[in-house]
Amino acid sequence: MVLGILLMVGLWIMQLRRTVHSRTRALREEVAQRQQREEALRESKAQYDNLVERIPVGVYLIRSKPDHSFGFDFASPKMADLFGVELDALRKDVQLGFKAVHPDDLDHFVKLNQDGLKFLVPFFWEGRVVVEGDVKWLHIASTPEPLADGDVLWHGVVVDITERKRSEEALRESEGRFRGLLQCVDSVAVQGYAPDGTIQYWNQASERLYGFTAQEAVGRNLLDLLIPPEMQEGVAEAMRTMWATGQAIPSSELSLLRKDGSRIQVYSSHAIVHIPGREPELFCIDVDLTERKRLEAQLQQTQKMQSLGSLAGGVAHDINNVLAAILGLASANLEIQPQGSPTYRAFETISKAAIRGGKTVKSLLSFARQSPAEDRVVDMNAILRDEVQLLERTTLSVVRLELDLQSDLHAMRGDVSALTHALMNLCVNAVDAMVEGGTLTLRTRNLDSAWIEIQVQDNGLGMPREVLNRALDPFFTTKDVGKGTGLGLSMVYSTVMAHHGDIEIQSDPGQGTCVSLRFPAILPADLPQAMDHEAAQEGARTKLRVLLVDDDELIRSSIGAVLAALGHEASTVPSGEEALERLQMGLEADVMILDMNMPGLGGAGTLAKLRTLRPSLPVLLATGRADQSAWDLAETYPKVSLLPKPFSMVELNNRLQLLNRN
Ligand code: ADP
Ligand code: MG
């Protein structure tokens, strides 16, 4: 029995020990596991702390209470840098963060905070903070998490976006500069268009070119504003193609509408500009062609005049010889007839007719001439006063005359008769245009930079554009056959060009016409010298031995007679060769009158040989066309001057005296 009990106890103890043993093991395992878990947790916490400490953004948790008070549950160390405060201080007092916000951005920041707390909506803010005097840009984003106890936990990040803001600013600045440049360039009109043609951009040059202000243009459609009806379809099509292909259409010359309904010629280029993240924009760049077109037209006009001039010059040469003979003989006979007798009057009429013929030839010739036939000091006011006297005596009963002359008008150089003729033409046109009467105003004034301006203004019919464009053309006239020749304005044009001047015609139908001529002036300081030169041209009579060389028998006999009448001693020869021969044989002469156009040696050839034979014998080179070769000769050789045919007796005598005296 006792043994049985002992055995039982022994068994129980063994059982107990086994149980204890296994329990202990389980316990030990559990401890180990827990240690592992804690280890893992520690590791993860360390990782988390490390992350929070190292990432370049601030993270925080803010707990807000139902009464809207709030404070940090957590703020990462980076937060201290971002707001420029001590971390511990910041963690204790969330208001320190508020204090760093830039005063200009503070109101918005506070408002967003209040809204966030009130409506529990996510909070986003981009704004400035001031840290140790420097401005930094921060981006703050946080989202709310309502907790069971009624509090709200805000999970937030804070990022420094100063760099991004700076580059955005730089981009804006460079874009601003670019736009500013486009805005200011004054000869290049730039416009920006949306794909549907809506105007989005319009620089100042566009305002000037098209007449619409940016305010009027932006928002309206290109097609309605600038494109004339006949081009609408083409332009719309071109725009569609451009947008579809991304390829700009080639640059071209276009005639577009201005605000006042007039047309303007432009050279237009296009570009589609792609800026990443933006709608592409179509830019149009237009250059005003008005000035270039004007120069082209002027060049064309000059060329037209030149070809007409050389044609007229050829004819004029022969006519001049005829006229010279008539004038010579008539004026010589005038001298020997008793004044007032019928023959005297007949010769007088012949002289006048020949002179008038000569003037016509002269104006025909002035088409081709590069320089004026005469080069004298001219007082434009005096010419205009003479003109007025003439007009008063003749045409004007219905037209009122007004003179507006600058009293100290500068003189100019040139050809009095050509200038008189030109002004007469302008006056006649003006009178013709004032069929129902009106005022003809003649105006002179000194311009800056040593130019003078003469204006002939009427308030007559004016000219439509087509007429104005062609008015300067030779033979263009709108007048009835027999009334207009169409040569008036083209003559004016040639004269102005020959005087290195400038002509401008302003005219509108019903508004009258104003023609402005501008010429280089002689400034008062240079006037005495110019006058001296002139005075030298008048001279006393001396008997001269004249050698007259001309292949035309008519000229030889008539001019010979004139020379005799003037009291000179004339020897006449028909060719340059013969003249040289006579001189070689010992003929004495004070002056030679040498015809430019002769067979054989001709004027030029004779002159060349003459200069070796008689280097200082004065020569009058007689020519019907004062062309460049004649001018050249006169410049090449000493003591050679031009004698334009036909010439009157007095003129011839003056020239002879002057040349001999010099
Ligand atoms: P013409 O007078 O012989 O016709 P012009 O060369 O002088 O030739 O003028 C050419 C044209 O220019 C004239 O026919 C006329 O239509 C126009 N014109 C010229 N001057 C004026 C003016 N002052 N007012 C209106 N039209 C003018
Ligand atoms: Mg005319």
XYZ file of C-alpha atoms and ligand atoms in Angstrom:
690
model
C 0.000 0.000 0.000
C 2.691 2.453 1.116
C 4.709 1.374 -1.870
C 1.741 1.973 -4.103
C 1.338 5.460 -2.682
C 5.014 6.226 -3.110
C 4.892 5.062 -6.714
C 1.919 7.287 -7.411
C 3.624 10.248 -5.819
C 6.772 9.508 -7.815
C 4.737 9.385 -11.060
C 2.891 12.591 -10.246
C 6.165 14.358 -9.494
C 7.573 13.258 -12.824
C 4.464 14.405 -14.573
C 4.706 17.690 -12.777
C 8.317 18.206 -13.721
C 7.516 17.491 -17.359
C 4.733 19.998 -17.283
C 6.915 22.601 -15.622
C 9.616 21.958 -18.114
C 7.406 22.381 -21.138
C 5.742 25.422 -19.645
C 9.125 26.981 -19.071
C 10.105 26.329 -22.653
C 6.939 27.896 -24.030
C 7.481 30.809 -21.772
C 11.021 31.198 -22.956
C 9.907 31.030 -26.568
C 7.311 33.615 -25.973
C 9.843 35.927 -24.396
C 12.136 35.445 -27.344
C 9.377 36.217 -29.798
C 8.406 39.286 -27.951
C 12.005 40.400 -27.940
C 12.104 39.889 -31.677
C 8.981 41.887 -32.194
C 10.273 44.684 -30.074
C 13.507 44.589 -31.968
C 11.628 44.862 -35.272
C 9.554 47.665 -33.917
C 12.641 49.507 -32.763
C 14.199 49.022 -36.128
C 11.142 50.279 -37.923
C 10.933 53.256 -35.566
C 14.565 54.024 -36.244
C 13.929 53.772 -39.959
C 10.916 55.999 -39.625
C 12.842 58.554 -37.547
C 15.669 58.424 -40.027
C 13.242 58.983 -42.891
C 11.475 61.843 -41.200
C 14.807 63.411 -40.379
C 16.378 63.041 -43.782
C 13.715 63.626 -46.395
C 13.937 67.157 -47.741
C 10.363 67.961 -46.773
C 8.872 68.782 -43.399
C 6.183 66.480 -42.051
C 3.858 67.144 -39.180
C 0.778 66.085 -37.313
C -1.451 68.747 -35.912
C -4.307 67.923 -33.616
C -7.232 70.269 -33.603
C -9.921 70.298 -30.946
C -13.628 70.868 -31.527
C -13.131 74.421 -30.212
C -10.683 74.965 -33.158
C -7.643 75.263 -30.923
C -4.756 73.251 -32.310
C -1.183 72.236 -31.674
C 1.516 69.933 -32.960
C 1.385 66.237 -32.125
C 4.516 65.898 -34.119
C 6.822 68.108 -36.216
C 9.842 66.723 -38.060
C 13.202 68.440 -37.529
C 13.103 69.789 -41.129
C 10.121 71.915 -40.058
C 12.456 73.950 -37.864
C 14.690 74.765 -40.868
C 11.769 75.599 -43.115
C 10.265 78.095 -40.695
C 13.573 79.198 -39.240
C 12.734 78.474 -35.594
C 13.945 76.103 -32.860
C 12.295 72.687 -33.213
C 11.318 72.413 -29.548
C 9.899 75.898 -29.528
C 7.938 75.213 -32.693
C 6.580 71.940 -31.344
C 5.326 73.761 -28.282
C 3.943 76.787 -30.128
C 2.425 76.249 -33.554
C 1.937 80.030 -33.873
C 5.697 80.438 -34.430
C 5.091 78.958 -37.888
C 2.429 81.604 -38.558
C 4.803 84.341 -37.536
C 7.245 83.391 -40.287
C 4.651 83.879 -43.052
C 5.319 86.894 -45.292
C 3.018 89.782 -44.290
C 1.588 90.024 -47.821
C 0.605 86.346 -47.824
C -0.555 86.115 -44.224
C -4.234 86.963 -44.682
C -4.682 84.244 -47.252
C -2.795 81.765 -45.114
C -4.964 82.468 -42.066
C -8.139 82.290 -44.096
C -7.199 78.895 -45.560
C -6.453 77.617 -42.071
C -9.779 78.771 -40.742
C -11.657 77.260 -43.667
C -9.779 73.995 -43.215
C -10.710 73.798 -39.534
C -14.295 74.787 -40.115
C -15.099 72.555 -43.084
C -12.498 69.810 -42.556
C -11.259 70.151 -46.121
C -7.693 69.485 -47.253
C -5.385 72.473 -46.944
C -3.151 73.640 -49.800
C -1.068 76.762 -49.696
C 1.759 78.189 -51.779
C 3.267 81.290 -50.306
C 6.225 83.079 -48.887
C 7.875 82.928 -45.504
C 10.648 85.175 -44.246
C 13.522 83.287 -42.687
C 16.410 85.353 -41.330
C 15.558 88.124 -43.735
C 15.431 85.852 -46.802
C 12.193 85.167 -48.616
C 11.441 81.500 -49.220
C 8.534 79.948 -51.028
C 6.771 77.043 -49.259
C 4.145 74.627 -50.378
C 2.042 73.209 -47.526
C -0.465 70.419 -47.992
C -2.378 68.585 -45.291
C -5.432 66.341 -45.026
C -7.715 65.960 -42.024
C -8.462 62.651 -40.175
C -11.352 62.906 -37.729
C -10.703 60.835 -34.574
C -13.185 58.954 -32.398
C -12.740 61.365 -29.486
C -13.882 64.359 -31.617
C -10.383 65.686 -32.291
C -9.060 65.993 -35.820
C -5.579 64.931 -36.805
C -4.011 66.844 -39.684
C -1.314 64.992 -41.642
C 0.810 67.514 -43.436
C 3.947 68.051 -45.507
C 5.851 71.260 -46.129
C 8.063 71.603 -49.237
C 10.538 74.359 -50.089
C 9.631 75.477 -53.645
C 11.852 78.560 -53.777
C 13.909 77.209 -56.690
C 10.875 76.350 -58.753
C 9.384 79.752 -58.093
C 12.616 81.441 -59.126
C 12.785 79.629 -62.431
C 9.106 80.331 -63.029
C 9.829 83.956 -62.293
C 12.812 83.927 -64.657
C 10.674 82.371 -67.360
C 7.972 84.955 -66.811
C 10.586 87.673 -66.925
C 12.131 86.448 -70.157
C 8.698 86.025 -71.643
C 7.822 89.485 -70.420
C 10.949 90.866 -72.027
C 10.125 89.055 -75.252
C 6.585 90.411 -75.238
C 7.912 93.847 -74.365
C 10.233 93.697 -77.332
C 7.411 92.655 -79.641
C 5.332 95.423 -78.184
C 7.918 98.075 -78.917
C 9.462 97.272 -82.292
C 7.845 99.899 -84.382
C 8.186 98.662 -87.930
C 7.111 95.081 -87.378
C 3.472 94.383 -86.670
C 3.021 91.185 -84.654
C -0.285 89.468 -83.951
C -1.123 86.255 -82.125
C -4.107 84.130 -83.121
C -5.983 81.200 -81.612
C -6.788 78.257 -83.905
C -10.203 79.733 -84.765
C -8.634 83.043 -85.799
C -9.487 84.921 -82.600
C -6.929 87.646 -82.013
C -5.033 87.094 -78.785
C -2.098 89.399 -79.181
C -1.694 92.730 -80.972
C 1.412 94.875 -80.643
C 1.753 98.640 -81.005
C 3.054 98.404 -84.566
C -0.144 96.522 -85.440
C -2.135 99.375 -83.944
C -0.371 101.840 -86.210
C -0.430 99.635 -89.274
C -4.088 98.626 -89.167
C -5.587 101.441 -87.111
C -7.226 99.196 -84.504
C -6.061 99.530 -80.905
C -5.150 96.339 -79.048
C -8.332 96.794 -77.055
C -10.433 96.887 -80.209
C -8.627 93.987 -81.855
C -8.079 91.385 -79.141
C -10.971 88.966 -78.927
C -12.201 89.652 -82.434
C -11.690 87.413 -85.413
C -8.937 87.983 -87.921
C -11.308 87.316 -90.786
C -13.741 90.037 -89.710
C -11.043 92.579 -88.998
C -8.304 92.530 -91.627
C -9.197 90.198 -94.438
C -10.942 91.698 -97.477
C -13.979 89.746 -98.722
C -12.231 88.270 -101.756
C -9.523 86.715 -99.567
C -11.753 85.338 -96.778
C -12.062 81.823 -98.113
C -8.388 81.463 -98.986
C -7.242 82.669 -95.595
C -9.658 80.411 -93.706
C -8.387 77.468 -95.743
C -4.755 78.400 -95.144
C -5.379 78.618 -91.399
C -6.993 75.183 -91.365
C -4.032 73.684 -93.228
C -1.581 75.357 -90.925
C -3.205 74.001 -87.797
C -3.682 70.556 -89.302
C -0.092 70.169 -90.465
C 1.703 72.425 -88.002
C 3.460 73.941 -90.998
C 3.331 77.696 -91.540
C 2.243 78.829 -94.986
C 4.948 80.649 -96.985
C 5.418 84.395 -96.497
C 3.712 86.576 -99.046
C 2.687 90.067 -100.063
C -0.893 90.817 -99.077
C -3.225 93.737 -99.410
C -5.186 93.926 -96.151
C -7.916 96.123 -94.728
C -7.321 98.966 -92.325
C -9.819 100.318 -89.837
C -10.680 103.261 -92.096
C -11.503 100.856 -94.923
C -8.376 101.644 -96.935
C -5.991 98.932 -98.083
C -2.444 98.437 -96.931
C 0.268 96.406 -98.604
C 2.164 94.177 -96.200
C 4.719 91.412 -96.347
C 3.280 88.783 -94.081
C 5.078 85.844 -92.410
C 3.631 83.238 -90.064
C 4.819 80.903 -87.355
C 3.155 78.405 -85.059
C 4.767 78.590 -81.645
C 4.634 75.563 -79.355
C 5.305 76.074 -75.675
C 5.100 72.850 -73.666
C 1.988 72.727 -71.553
C 0.227 75.437 -73.507
C -2.101 75.711 -76.470
C -0.006 76.383 -79.572
C -0.270 79.956 -80.835
C -0.160 81.254 -84.385
C 1.898 84.385 -84.813
C 1.699 86.689 -87.785
C 4.460 89.156 -88.548
C 3.651 91.935 -90.994
C 5.987 94.522 -92.476
C 4.574 97.662 -94.065
C 5.433 97.802 -97.777
C 4.059 101.303 -98.427
C 7.432 103.020 -98.514
C 9.016 100.318 -100.663
C 6.114 100.428 -103.097
C 6.478 104.180 -103.292
C 10.181 103.888 -104.109
C 9.473 101.228 -106.690
C 6.905 103.464 -108.324
C 9.337 106.347 -108.260
C 12.008 104.262 -109.918
C 9.562 103.140 -112.563
C 8.550 106.723 -113.147
C 12.169 107.792 -113.543
C 12.848 105.020 -116.010
C 9.778 105.946 -118.011
C 10.928 109.560 -118.123
C 14.368 108.539 -119.220
C 13.201 106.546 -122.182
C 10.778 109.259 -123.192
C 13.555 111.782 -122.741
C 16.024 110.083 -125.038
C 13.299 109.789 -127.656
C 12.389 113.447 -127.336
C 16.057 114.404 -127.290
C 16.674 112.847 -130.685
C 13.878 114.821 -132.305
C 14.699 117.986 -130.430
C 18.217 118.089 -131.789
C 17.050 118.651 -135.351
C 14.254 121.003 -134.413
C 16.712 123.057 -132.394
C 18.900 123.627 -135.406
C 15.929 124.820 -137.392
C 14.829 127.106 -134.591
C 18.331 128.426 -134.029
C 18.526 129.430 -137.666
C 15.141 131.143 -137.579
C 15.848 132.923 -134.327
C 19.298 133.962 -135.434
C 18.168 135.447 -138.703
C 15.079 137.035 -137.272
C 16.891 138.720 -134.409
C 19.697 139.881 -136.711
C 17.146 141.447 -139.045
C 15.322 142.969 -136.133
C 18.441 144.974 -135.359
C 18.557 146.598 -138.795
C 14.833 147.338 -139.232
C 13.384 150.617 -138.046
C 11.477 149.918 -134.832
C 7.712 149.752 -135.272
C 7.820 149.180 -139.013
C 5.748 146.278 -140.404
C 8.909 144.262 -141.198
C 10.225 144.920 -137.686
C 6.980 143.604 -136.250
C 7.092 140.590 -138.547
C 10.623 139.695 -137.465
C 9.624 140.310 -133.888
C 6.798 137.811 -134.219
C 9.107 135.300 -135.883
C 11.598 135.703 -133.006
C 8.882 135.226 -130.416
C 7.532 132.162 -132.176
C 11.012 130.669 -132.425
C 11.666 131.387 -128.758
C 8.401 129.724 -127.816
C 9.278 126.746 -129.988
C 12.648 126.643 -128.301
C 10.987 126.577 -124.897
C 8.795 123.656 -125.890
C 11.828 121.760 -127.071
C 13.559 122.696 -123.865
C 10.809 121.262 -121.724
C 10.771 118.117 -123.818
C 14.472 117.861 -123.250
C 14.145 118.383 -119.544
C 12.630 114.886 -119.312
C 15.990 113.375 -119.966
C 18.176 115.914 -118.276
C 19.930 115.006 -115.083
C 20.831 118.563 -114.188
C 19.143 121.894 -114.827
C 20.027 123.791 -117.994
C 20.918 126.855 -115.972
C 22.476 127.078 -112.584
C 21.547 130.407 -111.043
C 20.532 131.709 -107.690
C 16.746 131.557 -107.674
C 14.277 133.371 -105.464
C 11.165 131.235 -105.438
C 9.082 133.987 -103.858
C 9.854 136.244 -106.826
C 8.834 133.533 -109.260
C 5.561 133.019 -107.425
C 4.804 136.746 -107.341
C 5.340 136.941 -111.127
C 3.131 133.928 -111.528
C 0.350 135.550 -109.559
C 0.496 138.688 -111.667
C 0.205 136.630 -114.788
C -2.673 134.576 -113.420
C -4.502 137.682 -112.282
C -4.277 139.137 -115.746
C -5.394 135.974 -117.481
C -7.369 133.055 -116.167
C -8.818 134.036 -112.931
C -12.257 135.395 -112.533
C -13.789 132.670 -110.401
C -10.638 131.681 -108.577
C -9.395 133.570 -105.561
C -5.633 133.815 -105.152
C -3.864 133.625 -101.859
C -0.154 134.114 -101.295
C 1.416 132.763 -98.149
C 5.112 133.407 -98.644
C 7.795 133.113 -96.011
C 9.506 136.505 -96.089
C 13.014 135.211 -95.368
C 12.731 132.221 -97.679
C 16.142 130.736 -98.507
C 17.315 130.963 -102.086
C 17.992 127.868 -104.174
C 20.024 127.094 -107.277
C 18.579 126.204 -110.596
C 16.914 127.022 -113.826
C 14.484 129.928 -113.504
C 12.572 129.225 -116.670
C 12.169 125.522 -115.945
C 11.006 126.270 -112.420
C 8.629 128.984 -113.610
C 7.261 126.598 -116.165
C 6.756 123.890 -113.567
C 4.873 126.209 -111.232
C 2.771 127.502 -114.072
C 1.784 123.933 -114.869
C 0.724 123.334 -111.289
C -1.319 126.532 -111.227
C -3.034 125.696 -114.490
C -3.966 122.252 -113.151
C -5.287 123.823 -109.967
C -7.392 126.335 -111.871
C -8.683 123.595 -114.171
C -9.759 121.594 -111.119
C -11.754 124.472 -109.632
C -14.502 124.520 -112.229
C -16.908 126.155 -109.824
C -14.410 128.522 -108.338
C -12.333 128.255 -105.207
C -9.064 129.383 -103.711
C -5.632 128.815 -105.127
C -3.000 129.089 -102.416
C 0.688 129.475 -103.166
C 2.821 128.856 -100.136
C 6.570 128.884 -99.422
C 8.488 128.056 -96.301
C 11.903 127.088 -95.027
C 12.127 123.539 -93.794
C 14.651 122.227 -91.324
C 17.904 120.860 -92.662
C 18.353 123.431 -95.437
C 15.422 122.649 -97.677
C 12.646 124.874 -98.903
C 9.094 123.890 -99.710
C 6.702 125.345 -102.261
C 3.049 124.343 -102.140
C 0.373 124.838 -104.738
C -2.968 124.082 -103.164
C -6.484 124.159 -104.559
C -9.871 123.188 -103.192
C -11.140 121.846 -106.463
C -12.265 118.422 -107.619
C -9.372 116.433 -106.216
C -8.233 113.130 -107.631
C -9.467 109.585 -107.086
C -6.730 107.108 -106.284
C -6.449 105.695 -109.821
C -5.882 109.168 -111.218
C -3.436 110.127 -108.489
C -1.408 106.991 -109.150
C -0.992 107.878 -112.797
C -0.987 111.672 -112.681
C 2.783 111.921 -113.154
C 2.800 109.673 -116.206
C 3.635 111.409 -119.480
C 0.533 111.727 -121.653
C -1.826 110.730 -118.871
C -4.762 113.114 -118.856
C -8.383 113.019 -117.820
C -9.121 116.141 -119.810
C -10.842 116.393 -123.166
C -8.892 116.101 -126.379
C -7.346 119.470 -127.117
C -7.589 120.592 -123.501
C -5.044 118.353 -121.783
C -1.746 116.982 -123.047
C -0.872 114.931 -120.013
C 2.608 116.427 -120.064
C 2.167 119.012 -117.316
C 2.887 116.989 -114.234
C 5.511 114.805 -115.875
C 7.361 117.968 -116.807
C 7.068 119.206 -113.247
C 8.393 115.876 -112.068
C 11.429 116.012 -114.359
C 12.225 119.574 -113.361
C 12.005 118.700 -109.699
C 14.267 115.685 -110.176
C 16.758 117.742 -112.188
C 16.948 120.111 -109.220
C 17.510 117.218 -106.827
C 14.178 117.986 -105.263
C 11.181 116.052 -104.144
C 7.485 116.131 -105.080
C 4.498 115.035 -103.071
C 0.863 115.183 -104.172
C -1.942 114.957 -101.654
C -5.379 114.706 -103.122
C -8.793 113.333 -102.304
C -11.927 113.483 -104.409
C -13.904 116.537 -103.366
C -11.180 117.673 -100.998
C -8.876 119.440 -103.425
C -5.214 118.912 -104.127
C -1.988 120.077 -102.592
C 1.247 119.644 -104.502
C 4.406 120.150 -102.432
C 7.774 120.666 -104.067
C 10.903 120.566 -101.920
C 14.353 121.740 -102.971
C 17.780 121.991 -101.356
C 18.299 125.596 -100.256
C 21.278 127.943 -100.274
C 21.724 128.992 -96.685
C 22.158 132.751 -96.106
C 25.796 132.229 -95.126
C 26.592 130.791 -98.560
C 24.637 133.367 -100.525
C 27.303 136.078 -101.114
C 29.564 133.600 -102.863
C 26.724 132.399 -105.063
C 25.845 135.975 -105.984
C 29.451 136.814 -106.938
C 29.453 133.947 -109.332
C 26.305 135.346 -110.854
C 27.543 138.941 -111.168
C 30.508 137.709 -113.130
C 28.062 136.552 -115.756
C 27.045 140.058 -116.763
C 29.617 141.749 -118.926
C 30.594 144.660 -121.117
C 30.744 144.574 -124.886
C 34.033 143.847 -126.563
C 34.589 143.062 -130.175
C 35.598 139.415 -130.482
C 37.058 137.228 -133.209
C 34.704 134.234 -133.311
C 35.397 130.951 -135.044
C 32.021 129.291 -135.715
C 32.167 125.541 -136.423
C 28.911 123.928 -137.572
C 28.102 121.403 -140.276
C 24.668 122.954 -140.803
C 24.768 125.615 -143.520
C 21.643 127.211 -142.084
C 23.324 127.751 -138.736
C 26.552 129.040 -140.236
C 24.814 131.718 -142.245
C 22.312 132.747 -139.578
C 24.646 132.797 -136.596
C 27.330 134.362 -138.753
C 24.888 137.169 -139.452
C 23.977 137.453 -135.757
C 27.626 137.681 -134.780
C 28.180 140.366 -137.331
C 25.157 142.248 -136.067
C 26.594 142.071 -132.576
C 29.745 143.679 -133.845
C 31.934 140.610 -133.733
C 34.190 139.283 -136.415
C 33.056 135.806 -137.459
C 34.865 133.104 -139.423
C 32.672 130.107 -140.252
C 33.812 126.578 -141.102
C 31.688 123.430 -141.724
C 33.810 120.864 -139.815
C 36.148 120.376 -136.896
C 38.888 119.191 -139.219
C 38.748 122.405 -141.176
C 38.706 124.546 -138.042
C 41.870 122.866 -136.754
C 43.511 123.320 -140.135
C 42.671 127.028 -140.200
C 44.033 127.506 -136.694
C 47.202 125.645 -137.615
C 47.621 127.972 -140.566
C 47.632 130.856 -138.130
C 43.997 131.967 -137.844
C 43.541 134.126 -134.763
C 40.403 133.644 -132.637
C 39.191 134.806 -129.230
C 36.339 132.312 -128.956
C 35.247 129.182 -130.746
C 31.584 128.189 -131.067
C 31.739 124.468 -131.641
C 28.782 122.315 -132.614
C 28.616 119.129 -130.611
C 27.016 116.914 -133.241
C 28.906 116.832 -136.533
C 30.128 114.114 -138.831
C 33.852 113.317 -138.790
C 35.748 114.424 -135.726
C 32.607 115.899 -134.200
C 32.585 118.225 -131.229
C 34.321 115.876 -128.827
C 37.095 114.881 -131.249
C 37.746 118.448 -132.293
C 37.910 119.570 -128.687
C 40.500 116.922 -127.854
C 42.820 118.010 -130.695
C 42.129 121.689 -130.089
C 43.346 121.463 -126.542
C 46.859 120.476 -127.702
C 46.840 123.141 -130.378
C 45.280 126.011 -128.400
C 45.051 124.992 -124.757
C 43.371 128.166 -123.582
C 41.049 129.133 -126.431
C 37.571 129.533 -124.872
C 34.987 127.244 -126.391
C 31.194 127.422 -126.375
C 29.949 123.927 -127.017
C 26.650 124.324 -128.850
C 24.267 121.487 -128.265
C 20.591 120.889 -128.711
C 20.513 118.214 -126.066
C 22.336 118.953 -122.891
C 23.147 115.305 -122.453
C 25.681 113.795 -120.146
C 28.478 113.602 -122.736
C 28.267 117.356 -123.300
C 28.356 118.030 -119.563
C 31.311 115.670 -119.278
C 33.244 117.507 -121.979
C 32.577 120.831 -120.337
C 33.947 119.437 -117.126
C 36.934 117.647 -118.652
C 38.397 120.555 -120.568
C 39.195 123.981 -119.189
C 37.396 126.991 -120.630
C 34.607 124.983 -122.172
C 30.979 125.753 -121.404
C 27.694 124.646 -122.844
C 25.565 126.769 -125.113
C 22.098 125.216 -125.321
C 20.431 125.619 -128.694
C 18.451 127.581 -129.661
C 19.780 130.793 -128.184
C 18.773 134.399 -128.654
C 21.138 137.071 -129.822
C 21.414 138.663 -126.385
C 22.034 135.330 -124.775
C 24.789 134.535 -127.253
C 26.456 137.865 -126.716
C 26.380 137.516 -122.928
C 27.949 134.120 -123.105
C 30.685 135.289 -125.452
C 31.590 138.234 -123.278
C 31.574 136.209 -120.105
C 33.754 133.484 -121.521
C 36.248 135.881 -122.977
C 36.512 137.846 -119.745
C 37.160 134.758 -117.683
P -3.116 117.644 -118.161
O -3.300 118.826 -117.255
O -2.689 118.046 -119.517
O -4.222 116.697 -118.142
P -1.132 116.904 -116.238
O 0.050 116.007 -116.308
O -0.891 118.306 -115.849
O -1.841 116.815 -117.623
O -2.161 116.275 -115.236
C -2.574 114.942 -115.404
C -3.916 114.689 -114.767
O -3.809 114.799 -113.367
C -4.977 115.695 -115.138
O -5.621 115.341 -116.334
C -5.919 115.616 -113.943
O -6.778 114.533 -114.062
C -5.005 115.323 -112.812
N -4.673 116.527 -112.044
C -3.523 117.209 -112.075
N -3.545 118.241 -111.213
C -4.754 118.238 -110.624
C -5.411 119.057 -109.626
N -4.803 120.117 -109.080
N -6.644 118.714 -109.240
C -7.274 117.649 -109.782
N -6.719 116.849 -110.709
C -5.478 117.123 -111.138
Mg -1.777 120.084 -116.719
